């Protein structure tokens, strides 16, 4: 049973556009929420992370929005570039493990 | 600073055999976690070790086991391989654990069971 639900499964965005990926969770014991980016043939790379006491975190073109009451968090990729084409995973951590969403494949069209 | 190193990168094994995968964490990291990635099930947690102690284990059969050495290097073993064990096995290291410190992944070991 997926503890973290991620949507959409895939999305296509034009260069310069905004990509938005959403995740939802039920387990209130989760205390750390990272996002990972994965290219084919590579391991996931940590992109940005947030803790539940913060509502938003921005690093460069990547922003996490976190809504603790709704148990939802999202990743916004601003000014999307072809190099951003990858699979993105949200995750939530507790009890020494990460629970991952199913992943979103992002394709940025030039 | 060297990243997480997993060996071997690729492995082909026959059903019924056993396999051992190795992970060297980032220098100074004491927590090592293992994950299985498949197209159907996504990324699933196998186990986590810290200072040679297993702190958590995922819902995998007993054929999957692991250990951590005093230098924080870790190995995982799968015995009596089944076709369904074909997957990318990923190792992640962090300073004290993935729940409050950043976890960094290696490139993985691609295991194919034939």
PDB file of N, CA and C in Angstrom, chain A residues 1-2 31-34 36 38 40-46 49 51 57 59 87 89-90 92-102, chain B residues 9-10 33 35 37 41-45 47-48 55-58 88 90 92 96-108 110:
ATOM      1  N   UNK A   1       0.843  -1.190   0.000  1.00  0.00           N
ATOM      2  CA  UNK A   1       0.000   0.000   0.000  1.00  0.00           C
ATOM      3  C   UNK A   1       0.883   1.247   0.000  1.00  0.00           C
ATOM      4  N   UNK A   2       0.643   2.109  -1.001  1.00  0.00           N
ATOM      5  CA  UNK A   2       1.463   3.304  -1.143  1.00  0.00           C
ATOM      6  C   UNK A   2       1.117   4.272  -0.021  1.00  0.00           C
ATOM      7  N   UNK A  31       8.075  13.085   9.226  1.00  0.00           N
ATOM      8  CA  UNK A  31       8.638  14.322   9.744  1.00  0.00           C
ATOM      9  C   UNK A  31       9.655  14.978   8.826  1.00  0.00           C
ATOM     10  N   UNK A  32       9.775  14.474   7.622  1.00  0.00           N
ATOM     11  CA  UNK A  32      10.759  15.034   6.695  1.00  0.00           C
ATOM     12  C   UNK A  32      10.315  14.637   5.300  1.00  0.00           C
ATOM     13  N   UNK A  33      10.316  15.607   4.383  1.00  0.00           N
ATOM     14  CA  UNK A  33       9.714  15.378   3.063  1.00  0.00           C
ATOM     15  C   UNK A  33      10.679  15.817   1.970  1.00  0.00           C
ATOM     16  N   UNK A  34      11.464  14.890   1.417  1.00  0.00           N
ATOM     17  CA  UNK A  34      12.392  15.236   0.336  1.00  0.00           C
ATOM     18  C   UNK A  34      11.799  14.951  -1.042  1.00  0.00           C
ATOM     19  N   UNK A  36      13.171  13.848  -4.956  1.00  0.00           N
ATOM     20  CA  UNK A  36      14.308  13.313  -5.687  1.00  0.00           C
ATOM     21  C   UNK A  36      14.044  13.402  -7.188  1.00  0.00           C
ATOM     22  N   UNK A  38      15.367  11.697 -10.821  1.00  0.00           N
ATOM     23  CA  UNK A  38      16.077  10.529 -11.345  1.00  0.00           C
ATOM     24  C   UNK A  38      16.117  10.545 -12.863  1.00  0.00           C
ATOM     25  N   UNK A  40      17.343   8.361 -16.392  1.00  0.00           N
ATOM     26  CA  UNK A  40      17.476   6.935 -16.748  1.00  0.00           C
ATOM     27  C   UNK A  40      18.880   6.415 -16.481  1.00  0.00           C
ATOM     28  N   UNK A  41      18.950   5.251 -15.844  1.00  0.00           N
ATOM     29  CA  UNK A  41      20.243   4.634 -15.580  1.00  0.00           C
ATOM     30  C   UNK A  41      20.996   5.200 -14.394  1.00  0.00           C
ATOM     31  N   UNK A  42      20.383   6.144 -13.684  1.00  0.00           N
ATOM     32  CA  UNK A  42      21.040   6.778 -12.540  1.00  0.00           C
ATOM     33  C   UNK A  42      20.227   6.542 -11.272  1.00  0.00           C
ATOM     34  N   UNK A  43      20.877   6.721 -10.131  1.00  0.00           N
ATOM     35  CA  UNK A  43      20.141   6.680  -8.877  1.00  0.00           C
ATOM     36  C   UNK A  43      19.437   8.004  -8.635  1.00  0.00           C
ATOM     37  N   UNK A  44      18.441   8.023  -7.759  1.00  0.00           N
ATOM     38  CA  UNK A  44      17.742   9.279  -7.447  1.00  0.00           C
ATOM     39  C   UNK A  44      18.711  10.279  -6.818  1.00  0.00           C
ATOM     40  N   UNK A  45      18.560  11.538  -7.204  1.00  0.00           N
ATOM     41  CA  UNK A  45      19.388  12.615  -6.655  1.00  0.00           C
ATOM     42  C   UNK A  45      18.510  13.554  -5.840  1.00  0.00           C
ATOM     43  N   UNK A  46      18.942  13.853  -4.632  1.00  0.00           N
ATOM     44  CA  UNK A  46      18.175  14.757  -3.768  1.00  0.00           C
ATOM     45  C   UNK A  46      18.098  16.140  -4.398  1.00  0.00           C
ATOM     46  N   UNK A  49      14.255  19.523   0.079  1.00  0.00           N
ATOM     47  CA  UNK A  49      13.505  18.851   1.137  1.00  0.00           C
ATOM     48  C   UNK A  49      12.899  19.885   2.083  1.00  0.00           C
ATOM     49  N   UNK A  51      10.648  20.357   6.061  1.00  0.00           N
ATOM     50  CA  UNK A  51      10.129  19.793   7.300  1.00  0.00           C
ATOM     51  C   UNK A  51       8.720  20.330   7.539  1.00  0.00           C
ATOM     52  N   UNK A  57       9.528  26.260   0.797  1.00  0.00           N
ATOM     53  CA  UNK A  57      10.984  26.341   0.695  1.00  0.00           C
ATOM     54  C   UNK A  57      11.349  26.461  -0.769  1.00  0.00           C
ATOM     55  N   UNK A  59      14.546  26.771  -3.624  1.00  0.00           N
ATOM     56  CA  UNK A  59      15.957  26.661  -3.963  1.00  0.00           C
ATOM     57  C   UNK A  59      16.078  26.794  -5.477  1.00  0.00           C
ATOM     58  N   UNK A  87      12.388  11.810 -14.081  1.00  0.00           N
ATOM     59  CA  UNK A  87      11.318  11.331 -13.210  1.00  0.00           C
ATOM     60  C   UNK A  87      11.539  11.911 -11.823  1.00  0.00           C
ATOM     61  N   UNK A  89      10.375  12.044  -7.771  1.00  0.00           N
ATOM     62  CA  UNK A  89       9.735  11.286  -6.696  1.00  0.00           C
ATOM     63  C   UNK A  89       9.608  12.160  -5.454  1.00  0.00           C
ATOM     64  N   UNK A  90       8.422  12.179  -4.885  1.00  0.00           N
ATOM     65  CA  UNK A  90       8.295  12.745  -3.552  1.00  0.00           C
ATOM     66  C   UNK A  90       8.502  11.610  -2.560  1.00  0.00           C
ATOM     67  N   UNK A  92       8.537  10.639   1.985  1.00  0.00           N
ATOM     68  CA  UNK A  92       8.277  11.044   3.361  1.00  0.00           C
ATOM     69  C   UNK A  92       9.030  10.095   4.269  1.00  0.00           C
ATOM     70  N   UNK A  93       9.548  10.654   5.337  1.00  0.00           N
ATOM     71  CA  UNK A  93      10.428   9.873   6.188  1.00  0.00           C
ATOM     72  C   UNK A  93       9.890   9.713   7.600  1.00  0.00           C
ATOM     73  N   UNK A  94      10.034   8.511   8.121  1.00  0.00           N
ATOM     74  CA  UNK A  94       9.822   8.243   9.546  1.00  0.00           C
ATOM     75  C   UNK A  94      10.413   6.883   9.848  1.00  0.00           C
ATOM     76  N   UNK A  95      10.727   6.644  11.082  1.00  0.00           N
ATOM     77  CA  UNK A  95      11.182   5.309  11.478  1.00  0.00           C
ATOM     78  C   UNK A  95      12.366   4.818  10.642  1.00  0.00           C
ATOM     79  N   UNK A  96      13.281   5.722  10.343  1.00  0.00           N
ATOM     80  CA  UNK A  96      14.537   5.395   9.653  1.00  0.00           C
ATOM     81  C   UNK A  96      14.351   4.918   8.217  1.00  0.00           C
ATOM     82  N   UNK A  97      13.226   5.264   7.593  1.00  0.00           N
ATOM     83  CA  UNK A  97      13.035   4.865   6.215  1.00  0.00           C
ATOM     84  C   UNK A  97      12.313   5.952   5.434  1.00  0.00           C
ATOM     85  N   UNK A  98      12.501   5.893   4.111  1.00  0.00           N
ATOM     86  CA  UNK A  98      11.779   6.784   3.204  1.00  0.00           C
ATOM     87  C   UNK A  98      10.672   6.000   2.519  1.00  0.00           C
ATOM     88  N   UNK A  99       9.481   6.593   2.481  1.00  0.00           N
ATOM     89  CA  UNK A  99       8.371   6.038   1.702  1.00  0.00           C
ATOM     90  C   UNK A  99       8.207   6.932   0.485  1.00  0.00           C
ATOM     91  N   UNK A 100       8.241   6.320  -0.689  1.00  0.00           N
ATOM     92  CA  UNK A 100       8.248   7.093  -1.920  1.00  0.00           C
ATOM     93  C   UNK A 100       6.889   7.095  -2.609  1.00  0.00           C
ATOM     94  N   UNK A 101       6.619   8.207  -3.305  1.00  0.00           N
ATOM     95  CA  UNK A 101       5.503   8.219  -4.227  1.00  0.00           C
ATOM     96  C   UNK A 101       5.870   7.413  -5.461  1.00  0.00           C
ATOM     97  N   UNK A 102       4.885   7.228  -6.350  1.00  0.00           N
ATOM     98  CA  UNK A 102       5.079   6.370  -7.524  1.00  0.00           C
ATOM     99  C   UNK A 102       5.912   7.043  -8.606  1.00  0.00           C
TER     100      UNK A 102
ATOM    101  N   UNK B   9      27.814  -2.888 -10.820  1.00  0.00           N
ATOM    102  CA  UNK B   9      26.757  -2.077 -11.450  1.00  0.00           C
ATOM    103  C   UNK B   9      25.701  -2.961 -12.111  1.00  0.00           C
ATOM    104  N   UNK B  10      26.150  -4.065 -12.679  1.00  0.00           N
ATOM    105  CA  UNK B  10      25.233  -4.975 -13.364  1.00  0.00           C
ATOM    106  C   UNK B  10      25.549  -6.412 -12.969  1.00  0.00           C
ATOM    107  N   UNK B  33      20.885   2.707   3.886  1.00  0.00           N
ATOM    108  CA  UNK B  33      19.569   2.116   3.600  1.00  0.00           C
ATOM    109  C   UNK B  33      19.619   1.435   2.245  1.00  0.00           C
ATOM    110  N   UNK B  35      17.103   0.004  -1.019  1.00  0.00           N
ATOM    111  CA  UNK B  35      15.795   0.078  -1.659  1.00  0.00           C
ATOM    112  C   UNK B  35      15.797  -0.756  -2.919  1.00  0.00           C
ATOM    113  N   UNK B  37      14.007  -0.998  -6.644  1.00  0.00           N
ATOM    114  CA  UNK B  37      13.205  -0.215  -7.587  1.00  0.00           C
ATOM    115  C   UNK B  37      12.804  -1.078  -8.773  1.00  0.00           C
ATOM    116  N   UNK B  41       6.399  -1.787  -8.876  1.00  0.00           N
ATOM    117  CA  UNK B  41       6.262  -1.460  -7.450  1.00  0.00           C
ATOM    118  C   UNK B  41       6.940  -0.166  -7.043  1.00  0.00           C
ATOM    119  N   UNK B  42       7.704   0.420  -7.939  1.00  0.00           N
ATOM    120  CA  UNK B  42       8.386   1.663  -7.594  1.00  0.00           C
ATOM    121  C   UNK B  42       9.550   1.425  -6.641  1.00  0.00           C
ATOM    122  N   UNK B  43       9.796   2.407  -5.787  1.00  0.00           N
ATOM    123  CA  UNK B  43      10.894   2.337  -4.825  1.00  0.00           C
ATOM    124  C   UNK B  43      10.365   1.796  -3.510  1.00  0.00           C
ATOM    125  N   UNK B  44      10.915   0.657  -3.099  1.00  0.00           N
ATOM    126  CA  UNK B  44      10.463   0.042  -1.852  1.00  0.00           C
ATOM    127  C   UNK B  44      11.632  -0.160  -0.905  1.00  0.00           C
ATOM    128  N   UNK B  45      11.393   0.165   0.348  1.00  0.00           N
ATOM    129  CA  UNK B  45      12.407   0.082   1.393  1.00  0.00           C
ATOM    130  C   UNK B  45      12.699  -1.365   1.771  1.00  0.00           C
ATOM    131  N   UNK B  47      15.870  -2.298   4.042  1.00  0.00           N
ATOM    132  CA  UNK B  47      16.335  -2.184   5.430  1.00  0.00           C
ATOM    133  C   UNK B  47      17.264  -0.998   5.591  1.00  0.00           C
ATOM    134  N   UNK B  48      17.490  -0.641   6.868  1.00  0.00           N
ATOM    135  CA  UNK B  48      18.372   0.468   7.222  1.00  0.00           C
ATOM    136  C   UNK B  48      19.288   0.037   8.343  1.00  0.00           C
ATOM    137  N   UNK B  55      17.975  -0.992  12.082  1.00  0.00           N
ATOM    138  CA  UNK B  55      16.975  -0.242  12.828  1.00  0.00           C
ATOM    139  C   UNK B  55      15.562  -0.413  12.260  1.00  0.00           C
ATOM    140  N   UNK B  56      15.496  -0.807  11.002  1.00  0.00           N
ATOM    141  CA  UNK B  56      14.181  -1.020  10.410  1.00  0.00           C
ATOM    142  C   UNK B  56      14.319  -1.961   9.230  1.00  0.00           C
ATOM    143  N   UNK B  57      13.235  -2.680   8.959  1.00  0.00           N
ATOM    144  CA  UNK B  57      13.228  -3.641   7.871  1.00  0.00           C
ATOM    145  C   UNK B  57      11.893  -3.526   7.158  1.00  0.00           C
ATOM    146  N   UNK B  58      11.936  -3.582   5.827  1.00  0.00           N
ATOM    147  CA  UNK B  58      10.723  -3.507   5.031  1.00  0.00           C
ATOM    148  C   UNK B  58      10.042  -4.856   4.910  1.00  0.00           C
ATOM    149  N   UNK B  88      16.414  -2.856  -9.878  1.00  0.00           N
ATOM    150  CA  UNK B  88      17.544  -1.979  -9.566  1.00  0.00           C
ATOM    151  C   UNK B  88      17.612  -1.877  -8.048  1.00  0.00           C
ATOM    152  N   UNK B  90      19.145  -0.086  -4.887  1.00  0.00           N
ATOM    153  CA  UNK B  90      19.753   1.197  -4.573  1.00  0.00           C
ATOM    154  C   UNK B  90      20.149   1.271  -3.113  1.00  0.00           C
ATOM    155  N   UNK B  92      21.427   4.015  -0.130  1.00  0.00           N
ATOM    156  CA  UNK B  92      21.463   5.434   0.222  1.00  0.00           C
ATOM    157  C   UNK B  92      22.207   5.599   1.535  1.00  0.00           C
ATOM    158  N   UNK B  96      22.942  10.391   9.911  1.00  0.00           N
ATOM    159  CA  UNK B  96      22.388   9.718  11.089  1.00  0.00           C
ATOM    160  C   UNK B  96      21.099   8.974  10.803  1.00  0.00           C
ATOM    161  N   UNK B  97      20.585   9.108   9.587  1.00  0.00           N
ATOM    162  CA  UNK B  97      19.346   8.420   9.275  1.00  0.00           C
ATOM    163  C   UNK B  97      18.517   9.255   8.349  1.00  0.00           C
ATOM    164  N   UNK B  98      17.717   8.620   7.478  1.00  0.00           N
ATOM    165  CA  UNK B  98      16.983   9.354   6.455  1.00  0.00           C
ATOM    166  C   UNK B  98      15.819  10.172   6.981  1.00  0.00           C
ATOM    167  N   UNK B  99      15.543  10.093   8.260  1.00  0.00           N
ATOM    168  CA  UNK B  99      14.370  10.826   8.741  1.00  0.00           C
ATOM    169  C   UNK B  99      14.700  12.255   9.115  1.00  0.00           C
ATOM    170  N   UNK B 100      15.934  12.578   9.303  1.00  0.00           N
ATOM    171  CA  UNK B 100      16.224  13.969   9.630  1.00  0.00           C
ATOM    172  C   UNK B 100      17.523  14.490   9.039  1.00  0.00           C
ATOM    173  N   UNK B 101      18.166  13.692   8.229  1.00  0.00           N
ATOM    174  CA  UNK B 101      19.336  14.177   7.501  1.00  0.00           C
ATOM    175  C   UNK B 101      19.235  13.698   6.064  1.00  0.00           C
ATOM    176  N   UNK B 102      19.877  14.442   5.192  1.00  0.00           N
ATOM    177  CA  UNK B 102      19.769  14.154   3.767  1.00  0.00           C
ATOM    178  C   UNK B 102      20.319  12.773   3.433  1.00  0.00           C
ATOM    179  N   UNK B 103      19.582  12.063   2.590  1.00  0.00           N
ATOM    180  CA  UNK B 103      19.999  10.744   2.135  1.00  0.00           C
ATOM    181  C   UNK B 103      20.429  10.833   0.677  1.00  0.00           C
ATOM    182  N   UNK B 104      21.608  10.302   0.388  1.00  0.00           N
ATOM    183  CA  UNK B 104      22.166  10.351  -0.950  1.00  0.00           C
ATOM    184  C   UNK B 104      22.254   8.932  -1.502  1.00  0.00           C
ATOM    185  N   UNK B 105      21.799   8.782  -2.751  1.00  0.00           N
ATOM    186  CA  UNK B 105      21.750   7.470  -3.374  1.00  0.00           C
ATOM    187  C   UNK B 105      22.950   7.206  -4.267  1.00  0.00           C
ATOM    188  N   UNK B 106      23.305   5.933  -4.351  1.00  0.00           N
ATOM    189  CA  UNK B 106      24.267   5.493  -5.336  1.00  0.00           C
ATOM    190  C   UNK B 106      23.574   5.270  -6.669  1.00  0.00           C
ATOM    191  N   UNK B 107      24.349   4.791  -7.647  1.00  0.00           N
ATOM    192  CA  UNK B 107      23.792   4.585  -8.992  1.00  0.00           C
ATOM    193  C   UNK B 107      23.016   3.281  -9.097  1.00  0.00           C
ATOM    194  N   UNK B 108      23.190   2.432  -8.099  1.00  0.00           N
ATOM    195  CA  UNK B 108      22.419   1.201  -8.076  1.00  0.00           C
ATOM    196  C   UNK B 108      23.138   0.022  -8.699  1.00  0.00           C
ATOM    197  N   UNK B 110      22.022  -3.132 -11.054  1.00  0.00           N
ATOM    198  CA  UNK B 110      20.940  -3.702 -11.855  1.00  0.00           C
ATOM    199  C   UNK B 110      21.080  -5.216 -11.830  1.00  0.00           C
TER     200      UNK B 110
END
